[in-house]
Short mmCIF file of C-alpha atoms in Angstrom, two decimals:
data_model
loop_
_atom_site.label_atom_id
_atom_site.label_comp_id
_atom_site.label_asym_id
_atom_site.label_seq_id
_atom_site.Cartn_x
_atom_site.Cartn_y
_atom_site.Cartn_z
CA MET A 1 -25.03 12.70 -105.93
CA ASP A 2 -22.36 11.26 -103.71
CA ILE A 3 -19.29 13.24 -104.64
CA LYS A 4 -17.15 13.16 -101.58
CA GLY A 5 -15.15 10.18 -100.42
CA PRO A 6 -14.67 9.42 -96.73
CA SER A 7 -12.76 12.17 -94.95
CA PHE A 8 -9.12 11.92 -93.87
CA GLU A 9 -6.93 14.12 -91.73
CA ILE A 10 -3.14 14.04 -91.63
CA LEU A 11 -1.20 14.96 -88.51
CA SER A 12 2.52 15.58 -89.08
CA ILE A 13 4.62 15.69 -85.94
CA GLY A 14 8.14 17.13 -85.73
CA ASN A 15 9.94 20.38 -84.88
CA GLU A 16 12.01 20.01 -88.06
CA LEU A 17 8.86 20.76 -90.09
CA LEU A 18 8.16 23.94 -88.13
CA ILE A 19 11.66 25.40 -88.18
CA GLY A 20 11.70 24.98 -91.96
CA LYS A 21 14.49 22.43 -91.87
CA THR A 22 12.48 19.68 -93.53
CA LEU A 23 9.96 19.88 -96.34
CA ASN A 24 6.81 17.89 -95.46
CA THR A 25 7.19 15.33 -98.23
CA ASN A 26 5.53 12.69 -96.03
CA GLY A 27 2.40 14.83 -95.82
CA GLN A 28 2.27 15.27 -99.58
CA TRP A 29 2.92 11.59 -100.24
CA LEU A 30 0.19 10.54 -97.82
CA ALA A 31 -2.27 13.08 -99.27
CA ARG A 32 -1.57 11.76 -102.76
CA GLN A 33 -2.03 8.10 -101.76
CA ILE A 34 -5.25 8.87 -99.87
CA THR A 35 -6.62 10.83 -102.84
CA LEU A 36 -5.74 8.11 -105.36
CA LEU A 37 -7.43 5.54 -103.11
CA GLY A 38 -10.64 7.63 -103.24
CA GLY A 39 -10.38 9.34 -99.84
CA LEU A 40 -10.95 13.05 -99.27
CA CYS A 41 -8.09 14.65 -97.37
CA VAL A 42 -9.70 17.62 -95.59
CA ARG A 43 -6.91 18.86 -93.39
CA MET A 44 -3.23 18.50 -92.60
CA THR A 45 -1.91 19.75 -89.27
CA VAL A 46 1.78 20.11 -88.47
CA ILE A 47 2.78 20.33 -84.81
CA ARG A 48 5.92 20.31 -82.67
CA ASP A 49 7.36 17.50 -80.54
CA ASP A 50 5.48 18.60 -77.46
CA LEU A 51 3.43 16.15 -75.43
CA GLU A 52 0.64 18.60 -74.54
CA GLU A 53 0.41 19.86 -78.09
CA ILE A 54 0.36 16.33 -79.56
CA SER A 55 -2.38 15.26 -77.19
CA ARG A 56 -4.40 18.44 -77.87
CA ALA A 57 -4.06 18.05 -81.64
CA PHE A 58 -5.21 14.41 -81.52
CA LYS A 59 -8.25 15.48 -79.49
CA GLU A 60 -9.08 18.31 -81.89
CA VAL A 61 -8.89 16.04 -84.93
CA LEU A 62 -11.02 13.36 -83.24
CA GLU A 63 -13.68 15.96 -82.39
CA ARG A 64 -14.04 16.59 -86.12
CA SER A 65 -14.61 12.81 -86.59
CA PRO A 66 -12.78 12.08 -89.84
CA ARG A 67 -13.05 8.48 -91.00
CA PHE A 68 -9.24 8.17 -90.88
CA LEU A 69 -6.52 10.05 -89.06
CA ILE A 70 -3.01 9.35 -90.35
CA ALA A 71 -0.23 10.63 -88.10
CA SER A 72 3.44 10.62 -89.01
CA GLY A 73 6.60 11.12 -86.96
CA GLY A 74 7.58 10.63 -83.34
CA LEU A 75 7.52 6.82 -83.09
CA GLY A 76 11.24 6.30 -82.52
CA PRO A 77 13.35 5.45 -79.46
CA THR A 78 14.48 8.92 -78.36
CA TYR A 79 13.15 11.19 -75.61
CA ASP A 80 11.27 13.46 -77.99
CA ASP A 81 9.45 10.67 -79.82
CA MET A 82 6.14 11.00 -78.02
CA THR A 83 3.38 10.53 -80.54
CA VAL A 84 2.07 7.34 -78.93
CA GLU A 85 2.19 8.87 -75.46
CA GLY A 86 0.29 11.91 -76.76
CA LEU A 87 -2.30 9.64 -78.35
CA SER A 88 -2.65 7.64 -75.13
CA LYS A 89 -3.23 10.89 -73.23
CA ALA A 90 -5.75 12.17 -75.77
CA LEU A 91 -7.77 8.95 -75.63
CA GLY A 92 -7.38 8.29 -71.93
CA ARG A 93 -6.13 4.81 -72.79
CA PRO A 94 -3.03 3.71 -70.85
CA LEU A 95 0.12 2.48 -72.58
CA LYS A 96 0.81 -1.21 -72.37
CA LEU A 97 3.78 -3.25 -73.56
CA HIS A 98 2.60 -5.11 -76.66
CA GLU A 99 4.19 -8.56 -76.78
CA GLU A 100 4.04 -9.02 -80.54
CA ALA A 101 5.48 -5.54 -81.18
CA LEU A 102 8.24 -6.30 -78.68
CA SER A 103 9.11 -9.55 -80.41
CA TRP A 104 9.40 -7.72 -83.76
CA ILE A 105 11.72 -5.16 -82.18
CA ALA A 106 13.84 -7.88 -80.55
CA GLN A 107 14.06 -9.65 -83.88
CA LYS A 108 15.05 -6.42 -85.66
CA TYR A 109 17.94 -5.65 -83.29
CA GLY A 110 19.01 -9.30 -83.31
CA ASP A 111 19.17 -9.09 -87.05
CA LEU A 112 21.11 -5.77 -87.01
CA TYR A 113 23.53 -7.34 -84.52
CA ARG A 114 24.14 -10.37 -86.73
CA ARG A 115 24.81 -8.03 -89.67
CA GLY A 116 27.28 -6.02 -87.58
CA LEU A 117 25.08 -2.91 -87.68
CA THR A 118 24.60 -2.60 -83.93
CA LYS A 119 27.03 -3.42 -81.16
CA ASP A 120 24.42 -4.80 -78.83
CA PRO A 121 21.06 -6.45 -79.54
CA LYS A 122 19.84 -5.84 -75.99
CA LEU A 123 16.30 -4.56 -75.45
CA THR A 124 17.16 -1.28 -73.73
CA PRO A 125 14.38 0.87 -72.24
CA GLN A 126 14.59 3.12 -75.32
CA ARG A 127 14.05 0.16 -77.64
CA MET A 128 11.28 -1.32 -75.49
CA LYS A 129 9.51 2.05 -75.54
CA MET A 130 8.61 1.43 -79.18
CA ALA A 131 6.46 -1.54 -78.10
CA LEU A 132 4.38 0.56 -75.70
CA LEU A 133 0.98 0.98 -77.34
CA PRO A 134 -2.31 2.40 -76.10
CA LEU A 135 -4.68 -0.31 -74.87
CA GLY A 136 -6.53 -1.86 -77.80
CA ALA A 137 -4.00 -0.76 -80.43
CA LYS A 138 -2.60 -3.10 -83.05
CA PRO A 139 1.04 -2.79 -84.14
CA LEU A 140 1.83 -2.62 -87.86
CA ARG A 141 4.98 -4.40 -88.95
CA ASN A 142 7.82 -2.12 -90.08
CA PRO A 143 9.67 -3.89 -92.90
CA VAL A 144 12.46 -1.27 -92.92
CA GLY A 145 13.12 0.08 -89.43
CA ALA A 146 12.47 -0.82 -85.82
CA ALA A 147 9.44 1.25 -84.77
CA PRO A 148 6.15 -0.49 -85.59
CA GLY A 149 3.23 1.55 -86.89
CA VAL A 150 0.11 1.76 -84.75
CA LEU A 151 -3.53 1.13 -85.69
CA LEU A 152 -6.32 2.06 -83.34
CA GLU A 153 -10.04 2.79 -83.49
CA ALA A 154 -11.64 5.57 -81.48
CA ASP A 155 -15.35 6.17 -81.97
CA SER A 156 -15.83 6.50 -85.70
CA THR A 157 -12.19 7.27 -86.55
CA LYS A 158 -9.45 4.84 -87.54
CA ILE A 159 -6.15 6.21 -86.27
CA ILE A 160 -2.93 5.13 -87.94
CA CYS A 161 0.48 6.29 -86.69
CA LEU A 162 3.51 5.93 -88.96
CA PRO A 163 7.21 6.70 -88.43
CA GLY A 164 8.64 9.92 -89.87
CA VAL A 165 11.49 8.26 -91.78
CA PRO A 166 10.04 8.33 -95.32
CA GLU A 167 11.21 4.84 -96.30
CA GLU A 168 9.63 3.35 -93.16
CA LEU A 169 6.41 5.33 -93.56
CA LYS A 170 6.05 4.19 -97.15
CA ALA A 171 6.88 0.56 -96.41
CA ILE A 172 4.30 0.27 -93.62
CA PHE A 173 1.76 2.10 -95.76
CA GLU A 174 2.24 -0.29 -98.66
CA GLU A 175 2.23 -3.40 -96.49
CA SER A 176 -0.62 -2.64 -94.08
CA VAL A 177 -2.30 0.74 -94.50
CA LYS A 178 -3.28 0.69 -98.17
CA GLU A 179 -5.56 -2.29 -97.72
CA GLU A 180 -7.07 -0.79 -94.57
CA ILE A 181 -7.88 2.43 -96.44
CA THR A 182 -9.19 0.66 -99.53
CA ARG A 183 -11.58 -1.30 -97.30
CA GLY A 184 -12.59 1.84 -95.41
CA VAL A 185 -13.10 3.97 -98.52
CA GLY A 186 -15.11 1.32 -100.34
CA GLY A 187 -15.50 2.18 -104.00
CA TYR A 188 -14.77 5.87 -104.36
CA TYR A 189 -12.72 7.08 -107.27
CA PHE A 190 -10.64 10.12 -108.13
CA VAL A 191 -10.25 11.37 -111.68
CA GLU A 192 -8.08 14.27 -112.85
CA SER A 193 -6.94 16.04 -115.99
CA ARG A 194 -4.67 18.99 -116.57
CA PHE A 195 -3.42 21.38 -119.24
CA THR A 196 -1.72 24.74 -119.43
CA VAL A 197 -2.60 28.08 -121.04
CA GLU A 198 0.52 29.93 -122.03
CA ASN A 199 -0.44 33.45 -122.99
CA MET A 200 -3.26 34.52 -120.72
CA GLY A 201 -3.56 35.60 -117.08
CA GLU A 202 -5.89 34.13 -114.51
CA SER A 203 -8.12 37.20 -114.32
CA THR A 204 -8.73 37.07 -118.08
CA LEU A 205 -9.65 33.40 -117.79
CA ALA A 206 -11.82 33.85 -114.69
CA PRO A 207 -15.18 34.40 -116.52
CA ILE A 208 -14.68 31.20 -118.58
CA ILE A 209 -13.76 29.31 -115.42
CA GLU A 210 -16.90 30.60 -113.72
CA GLU A 211 -19.10 29.47 -116.61
CA THR A 212 -17.46 26.01 -116.58
CA VAL A 213 -18.04 25.78 -112.85
CA ARG A 214 -21.70 26.76 -113.36
CA ARG A 215 -22.05 23.90 -115.84
CA TYR A 216 -20.02 21.13 -114.25
CA SER A 217 -19.90 21.86 -110.52
CA PRO A 218 -20.14 20.28 -107.99
CA LEU A 219 -19.16 17.03 -109.76
CA VAL A 220 -16.11 18.53 -111.45
CA TYR A 221 -13.78 20.85 -109.54
CA VAL A 222 -11.96 23.38 -111.72
CA LYS A 223 -8.74 24.74 -110.28
CA SER A 224 -6.43 27.25 -111.95
CA HIS A 225 -2.84 27.74 -110.85
CA PRO A 226 -1.02 30.85 -112.05
CA LYS A 227 2.64 30.07 -112.71
CA ASP A 228 5.23 32.73 -112.81
CA ARG A 229 7.17 32.05 -116.00
CA SER A 230 8.20 35.57 -116.88
CA PRO A 231 7.71 37.16 -119.28
CA ASN A 232 4.99 34.71 -120.35
CA ILE A 233 1.94 34.46 -118.17
CA THR A 234 1.07 30.81 -117.69
CA VAL A 235 -1.93 29.27 -115.98
CA GLU A 236 -2.17 25.57 -115.24
CA PHE A 237 -5.63 24.02 -115.15
CA HIS A 238 -6.30 21.01 -112.99
CA LEU A 239 -9.74 19.44 -113.13
CA THR A 240 -10.68 16.82 -110.58
CA ALA A 241 -13.74 14.76 -109.68
CA GLN A 242 -14.50 12.28 -106.97
CA GLY A 243 -17.37 9.83 -106.70
CA ARG A 244 -18.59 6.27 -107.02
CA ASP A 245 -19.15 6.08 -110.78
CA LYS A 246 -15.72 6.18 -112.38
CA GLU A 247 -16.97 6.25 -115.98
CA LEU A 248 -19.28 9.16 -115.26
CA LEU A 249 -16.44 11.04 -113.56
CA GLU A 250 -14.17 10.53 -116.56
CA GLU A 251 -16.90 11.57 -118.97
CA LYS A 252 -17.72 14.76 -117.06
CA VAL A 253 -14.09 15.75 -116.52
CA ASN A 254 -13.44 15.26 -120.25
CA GLU A 255 -16.51 17.33 -121.15
CA ALA A 256 -15.46 20.14 -118.81
CA VAL A 257 -11.91 20.07 -120.22
CA SER A 258 -13.26 20.29 -123.79
CA TYR A 259 -15.60 23.10 -122.86
CA LEU A 260 -12.78 25.05 -121.21
CA LYS A 261 -10.29 24.51 -124.05
CA GLU A 262 -12.81 25.48 -126.72
CA ASN A 263 -13.65 28.74 -124.98
CA ILE A 264 -10.05 29.56 -124.12
CA ARG A 265 -9.03 29.00 -127.75
CA ARG A 266 -11.89 31.22 -128.90
CA LEU A 267 -10.41 33.97 -126.70
CA GLY A 268 -7.01 33.45 -128.34
CA GLY A 269 -5.48 31.28 -125.61
CA LYS A 270 -2.60 28.94 -126.43
CA ILE A 271 -3.17 25.54 -124.89
CA VAL A 272 -0.42 23.04 -124.06
CA ASP A 273 -1.36 19.55 -122.94
CA LEU A 274 0.46 18.10 -119.98
CA GLY A 275 1.37 14.48 -119.42
CA MET B 1 15.10 32.17 -68.83
CA ASP B 2 13.21 33.46 -71.83
CA ILE B 3 13.77 30.76 -74.39
CA LYS B 4 10.77 30.99 -76.64
CA GLY B 5 10.28 33.68 -79.23
CA PRO B 6 6.81 35.04 -80.01
CA SER B 7 4.52 32.36 -81.42
CA PHE B 8 3.53 32.08 -85.07
CA GLU B 9 1.00 29.95 -86.87
CA ILE B 10 0.93 29.27 -90.60
CA LEU B 11 -2.31 28.61 -92.47
CA SER B 12 -1.86 27.16 -95.96
CA ILE B 13 -4.95 27.24 -98.15
CA GLY B 14 -5.42 25.20 -101.31
CA ASN B 15 -6.92 21.90 -102.48
CA GLU B 16 -3.72 21.21 -104.43
CA LEU B 17 -1.89 20.71 -101.12
CA LEU B 18 -4.47 18.18 -99.88
CA ILE B 19 -4.70 16.08 -103.03
CA GLY B 20 -0.92 15.72 -102.97
CA LYS B 21 -0.48 17.63 -106.23
CA THR B 22 1.71 20.34 -104.71
CA LEU B 23 4.41 20.11 -102.07
CA ASN B 24 3.94 22.81 -99.43
CA THR B 25 7.17 24.64 -100.18
CA ASN B 26 5.54 27.96 -99.18
CA GLY B 27 4.89 26.57 -95.71
CA GLN B 28 8.49 25.43 -95.32
CA TRP B 29 9.88 28.71 -96.65
CA LEU B 30 7.71 30.74 -94.29
CA ALA B 31 8.60 28.52 -91.31
CA ARG B 32 12.30 28.97 -92.10
CA GLN B 33 12.05 32.76 -92.42
CA ILE B 34 10.03 33.04 -89.21
CA THR B 35 12.53 30.86 -87.34
CA LEU B 36 15.55 32.79 -88.63
CA LEU B 37 13.86 36.04 -87.58
CA GLY B 38 13.56 34.66 -84.03
CA GLY B 39 9.89 33.63 -84.09
CA LEU B 40 8.58 30.30 -82.82
CA CYS B 41 6.41 28.57 -85.38
CA VAL B 42 4.06 26.40 -83.31
CA ARG B 43 1.65 25.07 -85.88
CA MET B 44 0.97 24.82 -89.59
CA THR B 45 -2.54 24.02 -90.79
CA VAL B 46 -3.38 23.08 -94.37
CA ILE B 47 -6.99 23.38 -95.48
CA ARG B 48 -9.08 23.21 -98.65
CA ASP B 49 -10.59 26.02 -100.70
CA ASP B 50 -13.84 25.96 -98.80
CA LEU B 51 -15.32 29.13 -97.35
CA GLU B 52 -16.71 27.53 -94.18
CA GLU B 53 -13.48 25.66 -93.56
CA ILE B 54 -11.33 28.75 -94.12
CA SER B 55 -13.45 30.81 -91.75
CA ARG B 56 -13.42 28.02 -89.12
CA ALA B 57 -9.66 27.59 -89.37
CA PHE B 58 -9.04 31.34 -88.96
CA LYS B 59 -11.25 31.32 -85.85
CA GLU B 60 -9.49 28.30 -84.38
CA VAL B 61 -6.05 29.85 -84.87
CA LEU B 62 -7.17 33.17 -83.39
CA GLU B 63 -8.55 31.40 -80.32
CA ARG B 64 -5.01 30.12 -79.67
CA SER B 65 -3.79 33.77 -79.83
CA PRO B 66 -0.46 33.46 -81.63
CA ARG B 67 1.39 36.75 -82.02
CA PHE B 68 1.35 36.29 -85.82
CA LEU B 69 -0.80 34.29 -88.20
CA ILE B 70 0.62 34.01 -91.71
CA ALA B 71 -1.82 32.66 -94.29
CA SER B 72 -0.92 31.74 -97.85
CA GLY B 73 -3.01 31.03 -100.93
CA GLY B 74 -6.45 32.02 -102.15
CA LEU B 75 -5.92 35.73 -102.84
CA GLY B 76 -6.35 35.60 -106.62
CA PRO B 77 -9.17 36.61 -108.98
CA THR B 78 -10.96 33.26 -109.47
CA TYR B 79 -14.12 31.90 -107.86
CA ASP B 80 -12.26 29.62 -105.46
CA ASP B 81 -9.90 32.31 -104.13
CA MET B 82 -11.74 33.00 -100.90
CA THR B 83 -9.18 33.52 -98.17
CA VAL B 84 -10.13 37.15 -97.59
CA GLU B 85 -13.84 36.35 -97.56
CA GLY B 86 -13.18 33.57 -95.05
CA LEU B 87 -11.18 35.93 -92.89
CA SER B 88 -13.92 38.58 -93.07
CA LYS B 89 -16.45 35.96 -91.97
CA ALA B 90 -14.22 34.73 -89.12
CA LEU B 91 -13.73 38.25 -87.78
CA GLY B 92 -17.22 39.52 -88.45
CA ARG B 93 -15.68 42.45 -90.33
CA PRO B 94 -17.34 43.27 -93.68
CA LEU B 95 -15.38 43.45 -96.92
CA LYS B 96 -14.85 46.91 -98.34
CA LEU B 97 -13.25 48.03 -101.59
CA HIS B 98 -9.84 49.44 -100.67
CA GLU B 99 -9.03 52.41 -102.91
CA GLU B 100 -5.25 52.13 -102.67
CA ALA B 101 -5.32 48.40 -103.38
CA LEU B 102 -7.61 49.04 -106.34
CA SER B 103 -5.25 51.66 -107.75
CA TRP B 104 -2.34 49.17 -107.52
CA ILE B 105 -4.40 46.57 -109.36
CA ALA B 106 -5.45 49.07 -112.05
CA GLN B 107 -1.80 50.07 -112.47
CA LYS B 108 -0.73 46.43 -112.74
CA TYR B 109 -3.19 45.56 -115.52
CA GLY B 110 -2.45 48.85 -117.28
CA ASP B 111 1.20 47.88 -117.24
CA LEU B 112 0.49 44.32 -118.48
CA TYR B 113 -1.64 45.82 -121.27
CA ARG B 114 1.14 48.16 -122.39
CA ARG B 115 3.56 45.23 -122.46
CA GLY B 116 1.11 43.20 -124.55
CA LEU B 117 0.58 40.65 -121.77
CA THR B 118 -3.14 41.16 -121.40
CA LYS B 119 -5.70 42.02 -124.08
CA ASP B 120 -7.72 44.34 -121.91
CA PRO B 121 -6.70 46.44 -118.90
CA LYS B 122 -10.31 46.81 -117.74
CA LEU B 123 -11.09 46.39 -114.04
CA THR B 124 -13.43 43.42 -114.31
CA PRO B 125 -15.34 42.21 -111.22
CA GLN B 126 -12.77 39.40 -110.85
CA ARG B 127 -9.90 41.90 -110.80
CA MET B 128 -11.71 44.30 -108.47
CA LYS B 129 -12.36 41.41 -106.07
CA MET B 130 -8.66 41.46 -105.17
CA ALA B 131 -9.13 44.95 -103.69
CA LEU B 132 -11.91 43.84 -101.34
CA LEU B 133 -10.41 43.79 -97.84
CA PRO B 134 -11.93 43.35 -94.38
CA LEU B 135 -12.59 46.67 -92.68
CA GLY B 136 -9.42 47.96 -91.04
CA ALA B 137 -7.05 45.86 -93.18
CA LYS B 138 -4.00 47.30 -94.88
CA PRO B 139 -3.00 46.05 -98.35
CA LEU B 140 0.62 45.00 -98.92
CA ARG B 141 2.05 45.85 -102.32
CA ASN B 142 2.71 42.87 -104.61
CA PRO B 143 5.86 43.66 -106.64
CA VAL B 144 5.35 40.57 -108.85
CA GLY B 145 1.66 39.82 -109.39
CA ALA B 146 -1.70 41.52 -109.08
CA ALA B 147 -3.15 40.36 -105.77
CA PRO B 148 -2.02 42.53 -102.84
CA GLY B 149 -1.17 40.91 -99.52
CA VAL B 150 -3.32 41.75 -96.51
CA LEU B 151 -2.29 42.90 -93.03
CA LEU B 152 -4.79 43.04 -90.21
CA GLU B 153 -4.78 43.07 -86.42
CA ALA B 154 -7.32 41.12 -84.41
CA ASP B 155 -6.98 41.19 -80.62
CA SER B 156 -3.38 40.25 -79.93
CA THR B 157 -2.71 38.60 -83.30
CA LYS B 158 -1.24 40.17 -86.41
CA ILE B 159 -2.75 38.45 -89.44
CA ILE B 160 -0.88 38.50 -92.74
CA CYS B 161 -2.32 36.95 -95.91
CA LEU B 162 -0.02 36.25 -98.84
CA PRO B 163 -0.69 34.86 -102.34
CA GLY B 164 0.07 31.20 -103.05
CA VAL B 165 2.31 31.85 -106.08
CA PRO B 166 5.75 31.38 -104.49
CA GLU B 167 7.42 34.31 -106.29
CA GLU B 168 4.64 36.66 -105.17
CA LEU B 169 4.62 35.34 -101.60
CA LYS B 170 8.36 35.80 -101.31
CA ALA B 171 8.37 39.25 -102.87
CA ILE B 172 5.68 40.61 -100.53
CA PHE B 173 7.40 38.93 -97.59
CA GLU B 174 10.74 40.56 -98.40
CA GLU B 175 9.24 43.98 -99.10
CA SER B 176 6.71 44.30 -96.26
CA VAL B 177 6.43 41.32 -93.94
CA LYS B 178 10.03 40.84 -92.83
CA GLU B 179 10.18 44.24 -91.19
CA GLU B 180 6.78 43.73 -89.55
CA ILE B 181 7.97 40.43 -88.05
CA THR B 182 11.35 41.79 -86.96
CA ARG B 183 9.56 44.60 -85.11
CA GLY B 184 7.04 42.16 -83.59
CA VAL B 185 9.66 39.61 -82.54
CA GLY B 186 11.96 42.19 -81.01
CA GLY B 187 15.38 40.74 -80.30
CA TYR B 188 14.98 36.97 -80.26
CA TYR B 189 17.58 34.81 -81.92
CA PHE B 190 17.82 31.31 -83.32
CA VAL B 191 21.05 29.33 -83.30
CA GLU B 192 21.62 25.87 -84.81
CA SER B 193 24.35 23.32 -85.43
CA ARG B 194 24.32 19.92 -87.05
CA PHE B 195 26.44 16.86 -87.68
CA THR B 196 25.97 13.24 -88.68
CA VAL B 197 26.86 9.91 -87.08
CA GLU B 198 27.46 7.31 -89.73
CA ASN B 199 27.69 3.95 -88.05
CA MET B 200 25.25 3.93 -85.18
CA GLY B 201 21.48 3.65 -84.82
CA GLU B 202 19.25 6.06 -82.96
CA SER B 203 18.43 3.62 -80.17
CA THR B 204 22.14 3.11 -79.43
CA LEU B 205 22.58 6.88 -79.27
CA ALA B 206 19.46 7.48 -77.18
CA PRO B 207 21.12 7.29 -73.71
CA ILE B 208 23.80 9.84 -74.74
CA ILE B 209 21.08 12.09 -76.15
CA GLU B 210 19.15 11.83 -72.90
CA GLU B 211 22.19 12.77 -70.85
CA THR B 212 22.88 15.76 -73.13
CA VAL B 213 19.26 16.85 -72.77
CA ARG B 214 19.55 16.56 -68.97
CA ARG B 215 22.56 18.87 -69.08
CA TYR B 216 21.56 21.43 -71.70
CA SER B 217 17.76 21.44 -71.82
CA PRO B 218 15.62 23.53 -72.03
CA LEU B 219 18.00 26.07 -73.56
CA VAL B 220 19.37 23.68 -76.17
CA TYR B 221 17.03 21.36 -78.05
CA VAL B 222 18.65 18.14 -79.26
CA LYS B 223 16.98 16.48 -82.20
CA SER B 224 18.12 13.28 -83.90
CA HIS B 225 16.95 12.30 -87.37
CA PRO B 226 17.52 8.71 -88.48
CA LYS B 227 18.32 8.61 -92.19
CA ASP B 228 17.88 5.49 -94.18
CA ARG B 229 21.13 5.12 -96.08
CA SER B 230 21.30 1.36 -96.32
CA PRO B 231 23.33 -0.54 -95.46
CA ASN B 232 24.86 2.15 -93.25
CA ILE B 233 22.79 3.43 -90.38
CA THR B 234 23.04 7.21 -90.29
CA VAL B 235 21.67 9.64 -87.73
CA GLU B 236 21.69 13.39 -88.26
CA PHE B 237 21.91 15.58 -85.17
CA HIS B 238 20.40 19.02 -85.22
CA LEU B 239 20.83 21.20 -82.14
CA THR B 240 18.87 24.41 -81.85
CA ALA B 241 18.39 27.17 -79.32
CA GLN B 242 16.24 30.24 -79.17
CA GLY B 243 16.44 33.22 -76.86
CA ARG B 244 17.48 36.84 -76.34
CA ASP B 245 21.20 36.37 -75.67
CA LYS B 246 22.76 35.28 -78.94
CA GLU B 247 26.26 34.75 -77.54
CA LEU B 248 24.97 32.57 -74.75
CA LEU B 249 22.93 30.53 -77.23
CA GLU B 250 25.98 29.95 -79.43
CA GLU B 251 28.12 29.04 -76.43
CA LYS B 252 25.62 26.53 -75.09
CA VAL B 253 24.89 24.95 -78.46
CA ASN B 254 28.64 24.56 -79.02
CA GLU B 255 29.09 23.02 -75.58
CA ALA B 256 26.24 20.57 -76.15
CA VAL B 257 27.65 19.63 -79.58
CA SER B 258 31.09 19.00 -78.06
CA TYR B 259 29.60 16.95 -75.25
CA LEU B 260 27.61 14.83 -77.70
CA LYS B 261 30.50 14.29 -80.11
CA GLU B 262 32.90 13.34 -77.35
CA ASN B 263 30.56 10.74 -75.95
CA ILE B 264 29.55 9.39 -79.34
CA ARG B 265 33.24 8.99 -80.30
CA ARG B 266 33.90 7.23 -77.01
CA LEU B 267 31.19 4.72 -78.02
CA GLY B 268 32.90 4.22 -81.39
CA GLY B 269 30.69 6.52 -83.42
CA LYS B 270 31.96 8.00 -86.68
CA ILE B 271 31.13 11.70 -86.87
CA VAL B 272 30.84 13.70 -90.08
CA ASP B 273 30.44 17.45 -89.90
CA LEU B 274 27.84 19.06 -92.09
CA GLY B 275 28.02 22.47 -93.70
#
């Protein structure tokens, strides 16, 4: 049975993520969107703003041939925004000024100027830099900020680069990326269900989990998350399934949940349903 | 000048991070601690609960020879806790029951039993599993939960595995890992300063940033973060420096901050200091 959607990797670029200044909410948001669209996110890599490192990381991901590679961060106008340059280096495709991207950027700064939000609408080298794309890349319109997203195909991988500003990342994703992914994923679904056991530790539950896994794996994935809510021991269960037949997935997840709950109750477990 | 502390990589293990269920707060917390202790966190990799993938990721990190590799997640008693098995596979070192680790685990469940928090203090196979360590590994006491942390040296890398439950990860870190890192890092410091510009976009600021970088790089790293606070354009500046001479770092960061602020004010920028 076909239980795994097309594979995705996420590449998050930015020193702020590696000095612990910023929580990688973009990575989580992207992983959630990809999962809900039926994709299988297999890896997330976080790297620094370093040209060599960016280029190396792109190469490493492409060697693993995921169907999609979604990068975030490093598309802006400053000296350490070098995602596109790193990608160009990794692919051996030179950067070229993209006329359409440039016109969007010109329009954006013209608009900011008219609204009194920039003193000068001029296309400085730093602003023009955002229209430099690797040969063959397509810019994705940024409805919020100036830096366009980038879409590119390399061998069997679709590469999408998005800005690190969350509002811009989300806006480009909604406007251009979602449809691209939906088309690429083609009819995979993700189903999930969760509940909590409030008076029992994970090691006590482990044999029941193992028996459920024996019965419902690999279609249903059973995951238990111990939560520290002293003095009560709490374990959250999260059951997930991925595949092409949504009704079957729902049926099997429900069966596995019932089987688990019944056996946990028999052991004296107190079950709380979650929203 | 020696401006880079010893390198660290973080390996976060858990499907929940790749389906977007859980935000990787452990990764951020670890990156912050490492940075504040003077280490340079160069990469964070997030992977699924898959034995082959865990083993492959450990190998890949070890090939890059960071001074420290801190892994989190997958140390518990259930079937899909397989970090230690993956590590054993990556290193080609067999798993062996560690007597001291086993005695800690026995003590833990005995204690839970006496407090009425588990029905049975017996060392089941699932509980004993947490005392299986690769040959040569040292267990790290878990003051909160049952699963011990794991410390291991492989070539030039110190490998530390911590549980994914945040309270347990933090407790083991504070009790055992902090000292290990401090000793390993040996006299590197991290200095930072930040402020915000409230009425100017990043592309307008870019030339000033470039000039500051020309003057103070590579000692001082200047990072600008555009924040979407419509209708105002806001850019946060975060200046950082790492090295052995703390006073020099503070002096140079302060100089760079003053230089930036002076030139931004000259351009009409409104500066707000952050705490």
